[in-house]
CSV table of C-alpha atoms in Angstrom, one decimal:
chain,number,residue,atom,x,y,z
A,1,MET,CA,11.7,13.1,18.0
A,2,SER,CA,9.2,11.1,16.3
A,3,PRO,CA,9.2,9.1,13.6
A,4,SER,CA,7.8,10.4,10.3
A,5,ILE,CA,5.9,7.7,7.8
A,6,LEU,CA,4.8,8.4,4.1
A,7,VAL,CA,1.8,6.8,3.4
A,8,VAL,CA,1.2,7.0,-0.7
A,9,LEU,CA,-2.3,6.1,-1.8
A,10,THR,CA,-3.6,5.8,-5.3
A,11,SER,CA,-5.4,8.5,-7.6
A,12,HIS,CA,-7.3,6.0,-9.6
A,13,ALA,CA,-10.8,5.9,-9.5
A,14,GLU,CA,-12.0,3.7,-12.3
A,15,LEU,CA,-11.7,-0.2,-12.2
A,16,ALA,CA,-11.2,-0.8,-15.4
A,17,ASP,CA,-14.1,-1.2,-17.9
A,18,THR,CA,-16.6,-1.9,-15.6
A,19,GLY,CA,-17.8,1.2,-14.7
A,20,LYS,CA,-17.2,0.7,-11.1
A,21,LYS,CA,-15.4,2.8,-9.3
A,22,THR,CA,-12.3,1.7,-7.1
A,23,GLY,CA,-9.6,3.5,-5.2
A,24,TRP,CA,-7.6,3.1,-2.1
A,25,TYR,CA,-9.0,0.6,0.6
A,26,LEU,CA,-10.4,2.0,4.1
A,27,SER,CA,-9.1,-0.9,6.3
A,28,GLU,CA,-5.9,-1.0,4.9
A,29,PHE,CA,-5.0,2.5,5.7
A,30,SER,CA,-7.2,3.1,8.8
A,31,HIS,CA,-6.1,-0.2,10.8
A,32,PRO,CA,-2.3,0.7,10.4
A,33,HIS,CA,-3.1,4.6,11.1
A,34,HIS,CA,-4.7,3.0,14.3
A,35,VAL,CA,-1.4,1.3,15.4
A,36,PHE,CA,1.0,4.2,14.6
A,37,ALA,CA,-1.8,6.5,16.2
A,38,SER,CA,-1.8,4.5,19.5
A,39,SER,CA,1.8,4.2,19.9
A,40,SER,CA,4.0,6.4,21.8
A,41,PRO,CA,5.1,9.0,20.5
A,42,PRO,CA,2.8,8.5,17.5
A,43,PRO,CA,4.7,9.0,14.3
A,44,LYS,CA,4.0,12.2,12.1
A,45,ILE,CA,1.7,10.6,9.2
A,46,THR,CA,2.2,13.1,5.6
A,47,VAL,CA,0.0,11.3,3.1
A,48,ALA,CA,0.8,11.5,-0.6
A,49,SER,CA,-0.4,10.4,-4.1
A,50,PRO,CA,0.5,10.8,-7.7
A,51,ARG,CA,-2.0,13.5,-8.5
A,52,GLY,CA,-2.4,15.2,-5.0
A,53,GLY,CA,-5.3,16.6,-3.6
A,54,ALA,CA,-8.1,14.3,-2.6
A,55,ALA,CA,-7.3,10.3,-3.4
A,56,PRO,CA,-10.6,8.4,-4.3
A,57,LEU,CA,-11.6,5.6,-1.6
A,58,ASP,CA,-13.1,2.7,-2.7
A,59,GLN,CA,-16.7,2.9,-1.7
A,60,SER,CA,-17.4,-0.6,-1.4
A,61,SER,CA,-14.7,-0.9,1.4
A,62,ILE,CA,-16.9,1.5,3.4
A,63,GLU,CA,-19.8,-0.9,3.6
A,64,ALA,CA,-17.1,-3.6,3.9
A,65,ALA,CA,-16.3,-2.1,6.9
A,66,LYS,CA,-19.3,-1.0,8.2
A,67,ASP,CA,-19.3,-2.8,11.6
A,68,ASP,CA,-15.2,-2.1,11.7
A,69,GLU,CA,-15.1,0.7,14.7
A,70,ILE,CA,-11.4,1.1,14.1
A,71,SER,CA,-12.6,2.1,9.9
A,72,VAL,CA,-15.7,3.8,10.9
A,73,GLU,CA,-14.1,6.1,13.5
A,74,PHE,CA,-11.1,6.7,10.9
A,75,LEU,CA,-13.5,7.7,8.3
A,76,HIS,CA,-15.2,10.2,9.9
A,77,LYS,CA,-12.5,11.8,12.0
A,78,GLN,CA,-9.5,11.4,9.6
A,79,SER,CA,-10.7,12.3,6.1
A,80,ALA,CA,-8.5,15.3,6.1
A,81,LEU,CA,-5.8,12.7,5.3
A,82,TRP,CA,-7.0,11.7,2.4
A,83,GLU,CA,-8.8,15.1,0.9
A,84,ALA,CA,-5.9,16.8,0.8
A,85,THR,CA,-2.7,14.7,-0.5
A,86,THR,CA,0.7,16.1,-1.3
A,87,PRO,CA,1.9,15.3,-5.0
A,88,LEU,CA,4.3,12.3,-4.8
A,89,SER,CA,6.1,15.3,-7.5
A,90,GLN,CA,6.6,17.7,-4.3
A,91,ILE,CA,7.5,14.6,-2.1
A,92,LEU,CA,10.5,14.4,-4.4
A,93,LYS,CA,11.4,17.6,-4.7
A,94,GLU,CA,11.5,17.9,-1.1
A,95,GLY,CA,13.5,15.1,-0.7
A,96,ILE,CA,12.8,12.3,1.8
A,97,ASP,CA,15.2,12.5,4.5
A,98,GLY,CA,13.2,13.4,6.9
A,99,TYR,CA,10.7,10.2,6.5
A,100,ASP,CA,12.2,6.6,8.6
A,101,ALA,CA,9.3,4.7,6.0
A,102,VAL,CA,6.7,5.0,3.2
A,103,PHE,CA,3.6,2.7,3.4
A,104,PHE,CA,1.0,1.7,0.3
A,105,PRO,CA,-1.8,0.7,1.2
A,106,GLY,CA,-4.2,-1.2,-1.3
A,107,GLY,CA,-7.3,-0.9,-3.1
A,108,HIS,CA,-7.5,-2.2,-7.0
A,109,GLY,CA,-6.3,1.5,-7.3
A,110,PRO,CA,-2.5,0.8,-6.9
A,111,MET,CA,-2.6,-1.6,-10.4
A,112,PHE,CA,-3.7,1.0,-12.2
A,113,ASP,CA,-1.4,4.0,-11.6
A,114,LEU,CA,1.1,2.8,-8.7
A,115,ALA,CA,2.2,0.0,-10.9
A,116,LYS,CA,3.9,2.2,-13.4
A,117,ASP,CA,4.5,5.7,-11.8
A,118,PRO,CA,7.8,6.9,-12.5
A,119,GLU,CA,7.7,9.2,-9.3
A,120,SER,CA,6.4,6.6,-7.0
A,121,GLN,CA,9.1,4.1,-8.1
A,122,GLU,CA,11.0,6.8,-7.5
A,123,ILE,CA,10.7,7.5,-4.1
A,124,VAL,CA,10.6,3.5,-3.4
A,125,LYS,CA,14.1,3.6,-5.2
A,126,LYS,CA,15.8,6.4,-2.8
A,127,PHE,CA,13.5,5.1,0.2
A,128,TRP,CA,15.4,1.5,0.2
A,129,GLU,CA,18.6,2.8,-1.0
A,130,ALA,CA,18.7,4.9,2.0
A,131,GLY,CA,18.4,2.1,4.2
A,132,LYS,CA,14.3,3.1,5.1
A,133,VAL,CA,11.4,1.0,5.9
A,134,VAL,CA,9.4,-0.1,2.8
A,135,GLY,CA,5.8,-1.7,3.5
A,136,ALA,CA,2.8,-2.4,1.4
A,137,VAL,CA,-0.2,-4.2,2.2
A,138,CYS,CA,-3.2,-6.3,-0.5
A,139,HIS,CA,-2.5,-4.5,-3.2
A,140,GLY,CA,-0.4,-1.8,-2.2
A,141,PRO,CA,2.6,-4.2,-3.3
A,142,ALA,CA,1.8,-3.6,-7.2
A,143,ALA,CA,3.5,-0.1,-6.2
A,144,LEU,CA,6.9,-2.2,-5.7
A,145,VAL,CA,6.8,-4.7,-8.8
A,146,ASN,CA,8.3,-2.5,-11.1
A,147,VAL,CA,10.8,-0.6,-9.0
A,148,LYS,CA,14.5,-0.8,-10.3
A,149,LEU,CA,17.8,0.0,-8.1
A,150,SER,CA,20.5,1.8,-9.2
A,151,ASN,CA,22.6,-1.3,-10.1
A,152,GLY,CA,19.6,-2.4,-12.5
A,153,ASP,CA,18.1,-4.9,-10.7
A,154,TYR,CA,14.3,-5.1,-9.5
A,155,LEU,CA,13.7,-4.3,-6.0
A,156,LEU,CA,12.1,-7.3,-5.2
A,157,LYS,CA,14.6,-9.8,-6.7
A,158,GLY,CA,15.8,-12.5,-4.2
A,159,LYS,CA,13.4,-11.0,-1.5
A,160,LYS,CA,10.8,-12.7,0.4
A,161,ALA,CA,7.6,-11.2,-0.2
A,162,THR,CA,3.5,-11.4,-0.1
A,163,ALA,CA,0.3,-9.5,-1.6
A,164,PHE,CA,-3.0,-10.0,-2.8
A,165,SER,CA,-3.1,-13.5,-4.5
A,166,ASN,CA,-4.4,-15.2,-7.6
A,167,SER,CA,-6.4,-17.4,-5.8
A,168,GLU,CA,-8.4,-14.3,-3.9
A,169,GLU,CA,-8.4,-12.2,-7.1
A,170,ASN,CA,-9.9,-15.0,-9.0
A,171,GLY,CA,-12.2,-15.4,-6.1
A,172,ILE,CA,-13.6,-12.0,-6.1
A,173,GLY,CA,-13.8,-12.6,-9.6
A,174,LEU,CA,-11.6,-9.6,-11.0
A,175,SER,CA,-8.7,-11.4,-12.3
A,176,GLU,CA,-9.7,-10.5,-16.3
A,177,LYS,CA,-10.1,-6.7,-15.3
A,178,MET,CA,-6.7,-6.5,-13.9
A,179,PRO,CA,-4.2,-5.0,-15.8
A,180,PHE,CA,-1.7,-8.1,-14.7
A,181,MET,CA,-1.9,-10.8,-11.6
A,182,LEU,CA,0.1,-9.5,-8.6
A,183,GLU,CA,1.3,-12.9,-7.5
A,184,THR,CA,2.7,-13.3,-10.8
A,185,ARG,CA,4.4,-9.9,-11.1
A,186,ILE,CA,6.0,-10.4,-8.1
A,187,LYS,CA,7.3,-13.9,-8.9
A,188,GLU,CA,8.8,-12.5,-12.0
A,189,ALA,CA,10.4,-9.8,-10.3
A,190,GLY,CA,12.4,-12.6,-8.7
A,191,ALA,CA,10.8,-12.7,-5.3
A,192,ASP,CA,10.1,-15.5,-3.2
A,193,TYR,CA,5.8,-15.2,-2.8
A,194,GLU,CA,4.6,-16.6,0.2
A,195,LYS,CA,0.7,-16.6,1.2
A,196,ALA,CA,-1.5,-17.8,4.1
A,197,GLY,CA,-2.3,-21.3,4.6
A,198,GLN,CA,-6.2,-20.2,3.1
A,199,ASP,CA,-7.5,-17.4,1.2
A,200,TRP,CA,-8.2,-14.3,3.4
A,201,GLY,CA,-6.2,-15.4,6.3
A,202,GLU,CA,-3.3,-12.9,7.7
A,203,LYS,CA,0.0,-13.4,6.3
A,204,VAL,CA,2.3,-10.6,6.9
A,205,VAL,CA,6.3,-11.0,5.6
A,206,VAL,CA,9.1,-9.2,6.9
A,207,ASP,CA,12.2,-9.2,4.7
A,208,GLY,CA,15.0,-6.9,6.5
A,209,LYS,CA,13.6,-3.4,5.8
A,210,LEU,CA,11.0,-4.9,3.1
A,211,ILE,CA,7.4,-5.2,4.9
A,212,THR,CA,4.1,-6.6,3.5
A,213,GLY,CA,0.9,-8.2,3.6
A,214,GLN,CA,-1.3,-10.6,1.6
A,215,ASN,CA,-4.9,-8.7,2.3
A,216,PRO,CA,-7.2,-6.5,4.5
A,217,ALA,CA,-6.6,-9.2,7.3
A,218,SER,CA,-3.0,-8.3,7.0
A,219,ALA,CA,-2.9,-4.4,7.5
A,220,LYS,CA,-2.8,-4.4,11.4
A,221,ALA,CA,0.0,-6.5,11.8
A,222,VAL,CA,1.4,-4.6,8.5
A,223,GLY,CA,1.1,-1.5,11.2
A,224,GLU,CA,2.8,-3.2,13.8
A,225,ALA,CA,5.6,-4.6,11.6
A,226,ILE,CA,6.6,-0.9,10.2
A,227,LEU,CA,6.0,0.8,13.8
A,228,LYS,CA,8.7,-1.9,14.8
A,229,ALA,CA,11.2,-1.8,11.8
A,230,ILE,CA,11.7,2.4,12.2
């Protein structure tokens, strides 16, 4: 029987008050998906978002991946995955028993909706307390920072984790537009934050069933770690 992975994308498309669009980041879904699809047997993939329907793809991530064959092929052949996502409310209604892992790709969108979405937090809590894999990359861990478990502790308390670093956010000039700084919030939740030796370097942290990646360069390795864990 094939394993089953729930992928949760953002529904948020506005980049604060910049007038620019955001959403989920192409290569942070395309590369893990390629890893999943290349395995035998490939896992079943279900894609969800807070609002359901079309999940906004960050257009700048398309430009950034124009020379990335895996992302270009994914963009042209797999659009059904993000154009008709399942609402998180429906995932909760149907239950999570059939899934082995939940995965949150990044993009700046999750900083604005998934970070504070109660249904997303409930899904993460249920996955974690059922002993299932919880994975996220880049800004995807924003979906984890406010999750509290049944005992009242933050999910991230005492865990090793990574995510888009403060220095990387500063480097692209968007720190002042963020509702919070992700690295800082991860530390505030009680996690032991780790990062690559240099900005934009690959970094994946595996702490039991918790799998996090720092940035777009880490997406493939996050997919591989999730596949190994399930």
